[in-house]
Amino acid sequence: MEEHYTFTLNENVIRTKVTFKNHFGIKLVGDLYAPKDLPATKKNPAIAVCGPFGAVKEQASGLYANEMASRGYITLAFDPSFTGESGGEVRYMNSPDINTEDFMAAVDFLSTRENIDPDKIGIIGICGWGGMALNTAAIDTRIKATVASTMYDMSRVTANGYFDIANSIEARNKARKALMAQRIEDFKAVSSGGTYKLAGGVIDPLPEDAPQFVKDYYAYYKTPRGYHERSLNSNGGWNVTAGTSLLNTKLLAYSNEIENAVLVIHGEKAHSRYFSEDAFKNMTEGSPFAANKELMIIPEASHVDLYDNKDKIPFAKIDDFMKSNLK
């Protein structure tokens, strides 16, 4: 059966399936992209790519990896733990700790390949994985350049709601009680041969009065443009209780201590723009490492435009940023 990708492989790029393990022993599956004319003896720069949150490597991360490989990099688009073709049980879970480790394991994998220079490795995180990329860059000093594209801070939106509308002790305690009640129901269900309850996939059918950003998600995940049979967002979503760790963990706590370069990219019209602007402010205000941090706002672009709209994704800027910092 032919693999399903939501984009066309560049004619000058080779794609190879690879596997590697993270420090939790979970097997991760990725696609390694490389230029066809790559000299066999050259030590090359490399980039690991992941995201969006709830997507798989055959979607936006693969598109980014494919494009950057066509520009001369060895790139790795991978499925995170518990999703896609990667391992991890129970399925459709997430963890700020394990998912940060997933990115670090991708850097491990790239650093040990003979044709990659371990001192020239960057990462690109898309959507919720933009936040994970910044969290990884805060701990992994091997990462010389980080791009966060159309970023979500998943811990913030889980704990505070969109636009921080539920940022109160009362609202979080209500959410905690609902999660704990669901844990009991899931335990009963699994004990009797059932499964965990899912939620959070893109709504289908789409209500006429849905907000524009929900319509944008539908146009990507639920149509041939971006649908993938393994994508959580294209289908039933995450386990309801997958939000437990995100509700109890703050990502980006040490992002103002990232020494190496960071480029944050967001669409002008994106509902999620505030995540990137606040993350950039946190990395720069009062930080001794502000000089190599950049924020780029793309005119007229929505959140989902930066998943696959090559007229709006600033690949030339990403290329220049990587070339400047992976040297």
Short mmCIF file of C-alpha atoms in Angstrom, two decimals:
data_model
loop_
_atom_site.label_atom_id
_atom_site.label_comp_id
_atom_site.label_asym_id
_atom_site.label_seq_id
_atom_site.Cartn_x
_atom_site.Cartn_y
_atom_site.Cartn_z
CA MET A 1 0.00 0.00 0.00
CA GLU A 2 1.37 3.39 -0.99
CA GLU A 3 2.03 5.78 1.90
CA HIS A 4 -0.24 8.82 2.06
CA TYR A 5 1.44 12.23 2.26
CA THR A 6 -0.41 15.55 2.04
CA PHE A 7 2.33 17.12 -0.10
CA THR A 8 4.48 16.13 -3.07
CA LEU A 9 8.07 15.05 -2.52
CA ASN A 10 10.53 17.44 -4.14
CA GLU A 11 12.16 15.85 -7.18
CA ASN A 12 15.60 16.70 -5.80
CA VAL A 13 14.99 15.11 -2.40
CA ILE A 14 15.23 11.51 -1.12
CA ARG A 15 12.94 10.35 1.71
CA THR A 16 13.85 7.39 3.94
CA LYS A 17 11.91 5.96 6.89
CA VAL A 18 13.95 5.71 10.10
CA THR A 19 13.42 4.66 13.71
CA PHE A 20 15.12 5.61 16.97
CA LYS A 21 14.36 5.47 20.69
CA ASN A 22 13.97 8.23 23.23
CA HIS A 23 15.25 8.03 26.81
CA PHE A 24 11.94 6.56 27.96
CA GLY A 25 12.52 3.61 25.65
CA ILE A 26 9.73 4.58 23.25
CA LYS A 27 10.44 3.86 19.59
CA LEU A 28 9.94 6.91 17.41
CA VAL A 29 9.35 6.72 13.67
CA GLY A 30 10.43 9.46 11.31
CA ASP A 31 11.10 10.34 7.70
CA LEU A 32 14.63 11.44 6.88
CA TYR A 33 14.86 13.85 3.95
CA ALA A 34 18.14 14.58 2.13
CA PRO A 35 19.18 16.31 -1.09
CA LYS A 36 19.86 13.80 -3.89
CA ASP A 37 23.18 15.42 -4.78
CA LEU A 38 24.56 15.37 -1.23
CA PRO A 39 28.33 14.67 -1.23
CA ALA A 40 28.99 11.36 0.54
CA THR A 41 31.92 12.68 2.56
CA LYS A 42 30.47 16.03 3.64
CA LYS A 43 29.37 16.79 7.20
CA ASN A 44 26.02 18.53 6.71
CA PRO A 45 23.72 20.73 8.77
CA ALA A 46 20.52 19.04 9.94
CA ILE A 47 17.07 20.03 11.21
CA ALA A 48 14.50 18.06 13.22
CA VAL A 49 10.86 19.01 12.60
CA CYS A 50 7.65 18.18 14.47
CA GLY A 51 4.09 19.42 14.68
CA PRO A 52 1.40 20.58 14.64
CA PHE A 53 0.04 19.27 17.92
CA GLY A 54 -2.13 16.30 16.99
CA ALA A 55 -0.71 15.99 13.47
CA VAL A 56 1.61 13.39 11.95
CA LYS A 57 4.82 13.52 9.95
CA GLU A 58 2.99 13.06 6.66
CA GLN A 59 1.35 16.46 7.14
CA ALA A 60 2.88 19.89 7.87
CA SER A 61 6.14 18.74 9.49
CA GLY A 62 6.93 16.62 6.44
CA LEU A 63 6.18 19.56 4.18
CA TYR A 64 8.64 21.75 6.12
CA ALA A 65 11.26 18.96 6.13
CA ASN A 66 10.84 18.39 2.41
CA GLU A 67 11.25 22.09 1.63
CA MET A 68 14.30 22.56 3.84
CA ALA A 69 15.93 19.43 2.38
CA SER A 70 15.48 20.94 -1.07
CA ARG A 71 17.52 23.87 0.25
CA GLY A 72 20.46 21.69 1.25
CA TYR A 73 19.76 20.39 4.78
CA ILE A 74 19.30 16.86 6.05
CA THR A 75 15.94 16.97 7.80
CA LEU A 76 13.94 14.67 10.03
CA ALA A 77 10.16 14.86 10.39
CA PHE A 78 9.00 12.52 13.15
CA ASP A 79 5.87 11.32 14.92
CA PRO A 80 5.97 12.06 18.65
CA SER A 81 5.39 9.43 21.31
CA PHE A 82 1.88 7.92 21.50
CA THR A 83 0.89 9.15 18.02
CA GLY A 84 1.22 8.25 14.35
CA GLU A 85 3.62 5.39 13.67
CA SER A 86 5.64 5.98 16.83
CA GLY A 87 5.35 3.79 19.91
CA GLY A 88 3.98 4.46 23.36
CA GLU A 89 0.95 3.10 25.15
CA VAL A 90 -1.76 4.24 25.87
CA ARG A 91 -2.28 5.86 22.45
CA TYR A 92 -3.23 9.50 21.89
CA MET A 93 -1.54 10.76 25.04
CA ASN A 94 0.86 13.66 25.45
CA SER A 95 3.38 14.76 28.03
CA PRO A 96 5.40 17.99 28.22
CA ASP A 97 8.33 15.96 29.56
CA ILE A 98 8.18 13.02 27.15
CA ASN A 99 7.46 15.23 24.14
CA THR A 100 10.40 17.49 24.97
CA GLU A 101 12.48 14.33 25.21
CA ASP A 102 11.18 13.30 21.77
CA PHE A 103 12.80 16.39 20.26
CA MET A 104 16.02 15.71 22.18
CA ALA A 105 16.03 12.10 20.94
CA ALA A 106 15.71 13.40 17.38
CA VAL A 107 18.81 15.52 18.04
CA ASP A 108 20.56 12.41 19.42
CA PHE A 109 19.72 10.54 16.24
CA LEU A 110 20.91 13.31 13.92
CA SER A 111 24.07 13.96 15.95
CA THR A 112 25.31 10.40 15.51
CA ARG A 113 24.90 10.08 11.73
CA GLU A 114 28.16 10.06 9.79
CA ASN A 115 27.09 12.65 7.24
CA ILE A 116 25.78 15.19 9.79
CA ASP A 117 27.81 17.77 11.71
CA PRO A 118 26.64 17.49 15.35
CA ASP A 119 27.54 21.15 15.86
CA LYS A 120 25.12 22.24 13.12
CA ILE A 121 21.71 21.05 14.26
CA GLY A 122 18.51 23.07 14.43
CA ILE A 123 14.86 22.31 15.15
CA ILE A 124 11.53 23.54 13.80
CA GLY A 125 8.34 23.21 15.84
CA ILE A 126 4.92 23.95 14.35
CA CYS A 127 1.81 24.98 16.31
CA GLY A 128 1.86 23.23 19.72
CA TRP A 129 5.24 21.83 18.83
CA GLY A 130 6.51 25.40 18.53
CA GLY A 131 6.10 25.60 22.29
CA MET A 132 7.73 22.19 22.70
CA ALA A 133 10.62 23.39 20.50
CA LEU A 134 11.24 26.38 22.77
CA ASN A 135 11.01 24.16 25.83
CA THR A 136 13.56 21.81 24.26
CA ALA A 137 15.90 24.64 23.29
CA ALA A 138 15.85 25.77 26.93
CA ILE A 139 17.44 22.47 28.05
CA ASP A 140 19.29 21.15 24.97
CA THR A 141 22.36 23.30 24.31
CA ARG A 142 23.23 21.21 21.23
CA ILE A 143 20.43 22.97 19.34
CA LYS A 144 22.07 25.92 17.63
CA ALA A 145 18.93 27.37 16.02
CA THR A 146 15.22 27.02 16.81
CA VAL A 147 12.22 28.06 14.72
CA ALA A 148 8.76 28.19 16.32
CA SER A 149 6.13 28.57 13.60
CA THR A 150 2.50 29.56 14.34
CA MET A 151 3.20 28.63 17.96
CA TYR A 152 0.84 27.44 20.67
CA ASP A 153 1.83 27.27 24.32
CA MET A 154 -0.13 24.10 25.07
CA SER A 155 0.28 24.36 28.84
CA ARG A 156 -1.09 27.91 28.83
CA VAL A 157 -4.12 27.19 26.67
CA THR A 158 -4.88 24.03 28.69
CA ALA A 159 -4.64 25.83 32.03
CA ASN A 160 -6.09 29.21 31.05
CA GLY A 161 -8.30 28.60 28.02
CA TYR A 162 -8.12 30.59 24.80
CA PHE A 163 -7.12 34.21 25.37
CA ASP A 164 -6.73 33.36 29.09
CA ILE A 165 -10.50 33.57 29.53
CA ALA A 166 -10.43 30.77 32.16
CA ASN A 167 -7.32 31.95 34.00
CA SER A 168 -8.58 31.50 37.55
CA ILE A 169 -8.18 29.07 40.41
CA GLU A 170 -11.90 28.27 40.25
CA ALA A 171 -11.81 27.43 36.53
CA ARG A 172 -8.72 25.26 36.88
CA ASN A 173 -10.14 23.40 39.87
CA LYS A 174 -13.30 22.74 37.86
CA ALA A 175 -11.15 21.35 35.03
CA ARG A 176 -9.16 19.22 37.48
CA LYS A 177 -12.32 17.70 38.96
CA ALA A 178 -13.63 16.87 35.49
CA LEU A 179 -10.32 15.22 34.55
CA MET A 180 -10.26 13.14 37.72
CA ALA A 181 -13.84 12.02 37.17
CA GLN A 182 -12.91 11.01 33.63
CA ARG A 183 -9.95 9.00 34.92
CA ILE A 184 -12.36 6.87 36.94
CA GLU A 185 -14.62 6.34 33.92
CA ASP A 186 -11.61 5.46 31.74
CA PHE A 187 -10.32 3.01 34.33
CA LYS A 188 -13.70 1.27 34.43
CA ALA A 189 -13.90 1.21 30.64
CA VAL A 190 -10.40 -0.18 30.11
CA SER A 191 -10.83 -2.74 32.91
CA SER A 192 -13.84 -4.15 31.06
CA GLY A 193 -12.15 -4.20 27.65
CA GLY A 194 -13.08 -0.71 26.49
CA THR A 195 -10.99 2.32 25.60
CA TYR A 196 -10.18 5.78 26.84
CA LYS A 197 -12.62 8.52 25.89
CA LEU A 198 -11.43 10.73 23.02
CA ALA A 199 -12.07 14.43 22.41
CA GLY A 200 -10.44 17.38 20.74
CA GLY A 201 -10.40 16.35 17.10
CA VAL A 202 -11.55 19.01 14.65
CA ILE A 203 -15.33 19.29 14.87
CA ASP A 204 -17.23 17.52 12.11
CA PRO A 205 -19.76 18.42 10.78
CA LEU A 206 -18.73 22.07 10.92
CA PRO A 207 -21.35 24.37 12.49
CA GLU A 208 -22.29 27.38 10.38
CA ASP A 209 -21.53 29.70 13.29
CA ALA A 210 -18.06 28.23 13.99
CA PRO A 211 -15.29 30.79 14.61
CA GLN A 212 -13.08 31.44 11.59
CA PHE A 213 -10.08 29.65 13.11
CA VAL A 214 -12.20 26.51 13.60
CA LYS A 215 -13.24 26.75 9.95
CA ASP A 216 -9.56 27.06 9.06
CA TYR A 217 -8.72 23.91 11.03
CA TYR A 218 -11.55 22.06 9.29
CA ALA A 219 -10.30 23.20 5.87
CA TYR A 220 -6.91 21.66 6.64
CA TYR A 221 -7.56 18.54 8.71
CA LYS A 222 -10.91 17.41 7.31
CA THR A 223 -10.42 17.91 3.57
CA PRO A 224 -8.01 16.28 1.09
CA ARG A 225 -5.75 19.30 1.55
CA GLY A 226 -4.45 18.02 4.90
CA TYR A 227 -6.45 14.98 6.02
CA HIS A 228 -4.45 11.98 7.21
CA GLU A 229 -5.86 8.75 8.56
CA ARG A 230 -3.37 8.67 11.47
CA SER A 231 -3.74 12.31 12.46
CA LEU A 232 -5.48 12.87 15.78
CA ASN A 233 -6.86 16.20 14.62
CA SER A 234 -8.22 14.70 11.42
CA ASN A 235 -10.06 12.04 13.42
CA GLY A 236 -11.21 11.46 17.01
CA GLY A 237 -8.68 13.58 18.85
CA TRP A 238 -6.73 12.98 22.07
CA ASN A 239 -7.66 11.06 25.16
CA VAL A 240 -9.71 13.48 27.28
CA THR A 241 -7.31 12.91 30.18
CA ALA A 242 -4.26 13.70 28.03
CA GLY A 243 -4.49 17.27 29.29
CA THR A 244 -3.60 16.27 32.86
CA SER A 245 0.16 16.88 32.59
CA LEU A 246 -0.28 20.07 30.57
CA LEU A 247 -2.62 21.43 33.23
CA ASN A 248 0.00 20.75 35.90
CA THR A 249 3.15 21.86 34.04
CA LYS A 250 4.24 25.27 32.74
CA LEU A 251 6.19 25.14 29.50
CA LEU A 252 8.61 27.97 28.65
CA ALA A 253 9.55 28.59 32.28
CA TYR A 254 13.23 28.89 31.33
CA SER A 255 12.89 30.15 27.76
CA ASN A 256 14.54 33.45 28.72
CA GLU A 257 17.72 31.44 29.37
CA ILE A 258 18.02 30.08 25.82
CA GLU A 259 21.48 31.17 24.68
CA ASN A 260 21.24 30.04 21.06
CA ALA A 261 19.27 31.67 18.27
CA VAL A 262 15.45 31.57 18.04
CA LEU A 263 13.14 32.72 15.26
CA VAL A 264 9.44 32.99 16.15
CA ILE A 265 7.03 33.23 13.19
CA HIS A 266 3.32 33.94 13.31
CA GLY A 267 0.50 35.07 11.07
CA GLU A 268 -0.88 38.59 11.45
CA LYS A 269 -4.47 37.31 11.37
CA ALA A 270 -3.91 34.21 13.52
CA HIS A 271 -6.10 33.78 16.59
CA SER A 272 -3.02 32.32 18.29
CA ARG A 273 -0.67 35.24 17.61
CA TYR A 274 -0.55 36.23 21.28
CA PHE A 275 1.28 33.00 22.14
CA SER A 276 4.24 33.93 19.95
CA GLU A 277 4.30 37.58 20.94
CA ASP A 278 4.27 36.74 24.65
CA ALA A 279 6.87 33.98 24.22
CA PHE A 280 9.14 36.38 22.35
CA LYS A 281 8.69 39.03 25.05
CA ASN A 282 9.58 36.47 27.71
CA MET A 283 12.75 35.47 25.82
CA THR A 284 13.95 39.03 25.33
CA GLU A 285 12.85 41.37 28.10
CA GLY A 286 15.63 41.49 30.67
CA SER A 287 17.43 38.52 29.12
CA PRO A 288 21.16 38.66 28.41
CA PHE A 289 20.49 36.54 25.31
CA ALA A 290 17.95 38.81 23.58
CA ALA A 291 20.19 39.82 20.66
CA ASN A 292 19.78 36.58 18.68
CA LYS A 293 16.01 36.31 19.07
CA GLU A 294 13.65 37.37 16.27
CA LEU A 295 9.88 37.73 15.88
CA MET A 296 8.45 37.72 12.35
CA ILE A 297 4.77 38.49 11.73
CA ILE A 298 3.49 37.39 8.30
CA PRO A 299 1.01 39.91 6.81
CA GLU A 300 -2.53 38.63 6.26
CA ALA A 301 -1.61 35.07 7.29
CA SER A 302 -3.88 32.94 9.49
CA HIS A 303 -2.75 30.25 11.92
CA VAL A 304 -3.28 27.40 9.47
CA ASP A 305 -1.69 29.29 6.55
CA LEU A 306 1.66 28.49 8.16
CA TYR A 307 0.92 24.75 8.02
CA ASP A 308 1.09 24.40 4.25
CA ASN A 309 0.69 27.68 2.35
CA LYS A 310 4.10 27.99 0.72
CA ASP A 311 3.25 31.48 -0.46
CA LYS A 312 3.03 32.56 3.17
CA ILE A 313 5.49 30.31 5.02
CA PRO A 314 8.74 32.34 4.92
CA PHE A 315 11.04 29.52 3.86
CA ALA A 316 13.65 31.94 2.47
CA LYS A 317 13.84 33.61 5.90
CA ILE A 318 14.02 30.25 7.69
CA ASP A 319 16.82 29.20 5.32
CA ASP A 320 18.77 32.42 5.94
CA PHE A 321 18.27 32.04 9.71
CA MET A 322 19.51 28.44 9.70
CA LYS A 323 22.48 29.23 7.45
CA SER A 324 23.50 32.10 9.75
CA ASN A 325 23.37 29.97 12.88
CA LEU A 326 24.34 26.48 11.72
CA LYS A 327 27.88 27.40 10.73
#
